[in-house]
Short mmCIF file of C-alpha atoms in Angstrom, two decimals:
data_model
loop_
_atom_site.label_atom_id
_atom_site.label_comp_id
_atom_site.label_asym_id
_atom_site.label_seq_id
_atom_site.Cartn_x
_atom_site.Cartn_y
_atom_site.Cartn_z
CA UNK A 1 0.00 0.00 0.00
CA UNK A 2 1.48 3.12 -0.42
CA UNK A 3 1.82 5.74 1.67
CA UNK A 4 0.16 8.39 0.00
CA UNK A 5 -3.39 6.49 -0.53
CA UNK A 6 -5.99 8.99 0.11
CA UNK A 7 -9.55 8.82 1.89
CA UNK A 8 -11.06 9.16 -0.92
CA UNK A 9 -13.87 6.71 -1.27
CA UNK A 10 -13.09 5.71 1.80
CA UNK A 11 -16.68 4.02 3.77
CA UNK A 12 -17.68 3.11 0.35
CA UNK A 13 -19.83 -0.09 0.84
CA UNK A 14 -21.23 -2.45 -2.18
CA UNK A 15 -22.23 -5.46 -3.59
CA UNK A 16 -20.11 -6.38 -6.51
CA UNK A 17 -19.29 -9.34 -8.64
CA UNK A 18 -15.72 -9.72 -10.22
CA UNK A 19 -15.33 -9.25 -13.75
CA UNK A 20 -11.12 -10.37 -14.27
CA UNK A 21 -8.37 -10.62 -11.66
CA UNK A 22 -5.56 -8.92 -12.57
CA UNK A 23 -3.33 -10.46 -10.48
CA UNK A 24 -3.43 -12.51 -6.56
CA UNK A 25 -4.22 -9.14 -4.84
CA UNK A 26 -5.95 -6.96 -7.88
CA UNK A 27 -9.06 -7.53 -9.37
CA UNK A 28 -12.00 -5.65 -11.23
CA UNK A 29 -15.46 -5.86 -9.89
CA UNK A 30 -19.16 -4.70 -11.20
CA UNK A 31 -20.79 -3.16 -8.35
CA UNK A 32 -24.72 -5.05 -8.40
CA UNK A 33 -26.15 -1.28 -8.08
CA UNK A 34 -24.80 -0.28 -11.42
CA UNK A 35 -21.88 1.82 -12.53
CA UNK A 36 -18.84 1.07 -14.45
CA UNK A 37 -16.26 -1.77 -13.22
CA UNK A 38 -14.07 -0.62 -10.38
CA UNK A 39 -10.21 -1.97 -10.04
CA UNK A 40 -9.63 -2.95 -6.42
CA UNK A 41 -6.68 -3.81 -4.37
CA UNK A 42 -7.05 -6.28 -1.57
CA UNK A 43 -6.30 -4.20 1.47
CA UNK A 44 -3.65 -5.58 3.24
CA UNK A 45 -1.79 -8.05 1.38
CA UNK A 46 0.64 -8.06 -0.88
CA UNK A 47 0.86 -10.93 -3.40
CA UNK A 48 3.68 -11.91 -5.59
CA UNK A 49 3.70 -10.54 -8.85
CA UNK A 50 3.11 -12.65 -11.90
CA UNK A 51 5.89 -13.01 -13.23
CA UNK A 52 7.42 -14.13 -10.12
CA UNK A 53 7.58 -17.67 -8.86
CA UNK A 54 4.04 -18.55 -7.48
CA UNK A 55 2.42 -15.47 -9.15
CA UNK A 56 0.10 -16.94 -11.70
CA UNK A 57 -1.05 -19.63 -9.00
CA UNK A 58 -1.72 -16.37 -6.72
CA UNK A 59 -3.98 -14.78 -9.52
CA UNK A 60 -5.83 -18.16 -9.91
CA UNK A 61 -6.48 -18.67 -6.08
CA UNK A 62 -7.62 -14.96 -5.91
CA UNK A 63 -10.14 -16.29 -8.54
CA UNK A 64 -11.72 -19.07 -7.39
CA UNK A 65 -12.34 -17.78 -4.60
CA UNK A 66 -14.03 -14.52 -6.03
CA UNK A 67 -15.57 -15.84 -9.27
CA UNK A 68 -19.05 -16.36 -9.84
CA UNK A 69 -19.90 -15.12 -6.40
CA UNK A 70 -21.26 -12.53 -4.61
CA UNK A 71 -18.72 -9.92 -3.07
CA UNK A 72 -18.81 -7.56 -0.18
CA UNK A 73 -16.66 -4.59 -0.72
CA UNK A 74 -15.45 -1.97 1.71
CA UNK A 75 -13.29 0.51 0.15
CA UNK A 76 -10.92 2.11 2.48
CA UNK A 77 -8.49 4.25 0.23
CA UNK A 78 -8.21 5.22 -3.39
CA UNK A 79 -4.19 4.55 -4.02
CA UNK A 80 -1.64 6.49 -6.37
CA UNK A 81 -2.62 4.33 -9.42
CA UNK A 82 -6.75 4.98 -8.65
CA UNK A 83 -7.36 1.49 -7.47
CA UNK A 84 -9.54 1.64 -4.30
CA UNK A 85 -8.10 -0.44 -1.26
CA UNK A 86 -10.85 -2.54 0.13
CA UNK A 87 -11.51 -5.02 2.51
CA UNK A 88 -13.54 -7.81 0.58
CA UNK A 89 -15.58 -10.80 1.46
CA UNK A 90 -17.41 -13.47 -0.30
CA UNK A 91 -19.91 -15.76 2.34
CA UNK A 92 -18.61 -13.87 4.89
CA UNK A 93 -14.92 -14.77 4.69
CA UNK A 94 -12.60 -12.24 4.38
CA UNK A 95 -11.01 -12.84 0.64
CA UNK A 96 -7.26 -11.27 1.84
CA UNK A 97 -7.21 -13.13 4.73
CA UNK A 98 -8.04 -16.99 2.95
CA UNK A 99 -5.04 -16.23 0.51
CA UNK A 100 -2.90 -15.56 3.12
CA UNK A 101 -3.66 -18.71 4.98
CA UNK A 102 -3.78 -20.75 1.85
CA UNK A 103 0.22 -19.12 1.26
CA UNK A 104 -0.78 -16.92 -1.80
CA UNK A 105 -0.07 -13.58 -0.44
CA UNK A 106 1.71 -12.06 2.32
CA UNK A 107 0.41 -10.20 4.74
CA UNK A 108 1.68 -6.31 4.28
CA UNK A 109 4.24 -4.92 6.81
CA UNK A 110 4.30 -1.83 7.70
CA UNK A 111 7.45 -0.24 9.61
CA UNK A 112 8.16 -2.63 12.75
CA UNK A 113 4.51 -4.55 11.98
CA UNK A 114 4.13 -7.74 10.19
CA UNK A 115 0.82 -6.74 9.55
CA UNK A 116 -2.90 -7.69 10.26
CA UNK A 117 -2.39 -11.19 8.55
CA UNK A 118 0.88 -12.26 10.19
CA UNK A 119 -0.76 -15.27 12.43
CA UNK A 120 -2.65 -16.75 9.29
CA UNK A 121 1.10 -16.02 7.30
CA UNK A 122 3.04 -18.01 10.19
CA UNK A 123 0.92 -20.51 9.83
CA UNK A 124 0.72 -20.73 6.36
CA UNK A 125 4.84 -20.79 6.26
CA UNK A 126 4.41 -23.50 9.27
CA UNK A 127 2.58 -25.63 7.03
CA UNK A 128 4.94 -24.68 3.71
CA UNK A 129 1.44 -23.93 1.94
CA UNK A 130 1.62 -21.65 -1.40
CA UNK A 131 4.66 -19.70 -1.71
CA UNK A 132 6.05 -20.19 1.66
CA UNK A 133 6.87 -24.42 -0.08
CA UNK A 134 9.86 -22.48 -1.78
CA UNK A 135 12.80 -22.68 0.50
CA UNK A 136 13.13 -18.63 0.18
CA UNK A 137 9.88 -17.03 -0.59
CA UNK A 138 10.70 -13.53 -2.16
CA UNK A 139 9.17 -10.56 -0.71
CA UNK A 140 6.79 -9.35 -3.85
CA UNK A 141 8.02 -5.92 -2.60
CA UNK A 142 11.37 -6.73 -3.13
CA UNK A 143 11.08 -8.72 -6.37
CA UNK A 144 9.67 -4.99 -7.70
CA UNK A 145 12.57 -3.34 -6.33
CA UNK A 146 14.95 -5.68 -8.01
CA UNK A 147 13.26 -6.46 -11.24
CA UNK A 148 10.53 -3.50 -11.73
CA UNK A 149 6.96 -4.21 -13.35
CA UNK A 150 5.97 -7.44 -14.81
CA UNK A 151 4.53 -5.15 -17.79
CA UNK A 152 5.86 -3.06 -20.91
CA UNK A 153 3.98 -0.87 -22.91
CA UNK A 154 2.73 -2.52 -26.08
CA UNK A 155 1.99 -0.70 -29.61
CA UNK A 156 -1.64 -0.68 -28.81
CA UNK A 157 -1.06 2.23 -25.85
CA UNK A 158 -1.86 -0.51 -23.48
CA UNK A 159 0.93 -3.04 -21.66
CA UNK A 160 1.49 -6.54 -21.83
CA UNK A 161 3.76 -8.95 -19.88
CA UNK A 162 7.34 -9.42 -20.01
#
């Protein structure tokens, strides 16, 4: 998450359905009420990026969990890119917080905290679920630092992967 994510948005409450996942923590939904598809961020998480190890299994656990359901979104924050950062559930189980345990995300750290996922991430690393099999899980953070975006601009004015 970065540190200058705004308010704005923030208490925003809806039914949605997904409509793609981007990637194991990004995903576009269709609120039920109407409106145009919204590109969220799970708040919370961080999950690695595709084209690092474990990131395309990420992206699929992100959707089958979400797809063909019903979703409860709480945006918290709009961040630099305009994705709102929301807390989401599907049958009342927070989606962030099931990757996490399953070893498809981490939970984000923040300073000197390991975040509001680290139990279910211990535990997850305990049982060498996801990610946390690989004998040294990268950081997703860290993987960005070292290797940048996943995506180059294409000749269409959109990107595509590496």
């Amino acid at each position: 998450m970065s540190i200058f994510a705004t308010h704005v948005g923030a208490g925003e409450a809806y039914a949605a359905r997904a409509e793609s996942i981007s990637d194991g923590d990004t995903l576009w939904v269709e609120p039920e009420a109407g409106g145009a598809p919204r590109k969220l961020r799970l708040l919370g998480v961080d999950a690695p990026e595709l084209c690092q190890s474990g990131g395309v299994a990420a992206r699929d656990a992100l959707r089958a969990l979400v797809m063909q359901r019903r979703l409860r979104v709480q945006v918290q924050y709009l961040d630099d890119y305009g994705r709102g950062l929301a807390r989401i559930e599907v049958g009342g189980q927070d989606v962030a917080e099931a990757l996490v345990y399953q070893g498809w995300a981490w939970s984000s750290r923040w300073r000197h905290s390991l975040g509001p996922y680290a139990v279910q991430e211990a535990q997850a690393r305990q049982a060498k679920l996801g990610v946390f099999a690989q004998s040294k899980p990268e950081l997703p953070r860290d993987f960005r630092r070292r290797h940048g975006s996943c995506f180059v601009p294409d000749d269409k004015g959109g990107f595509k992967q590496k």
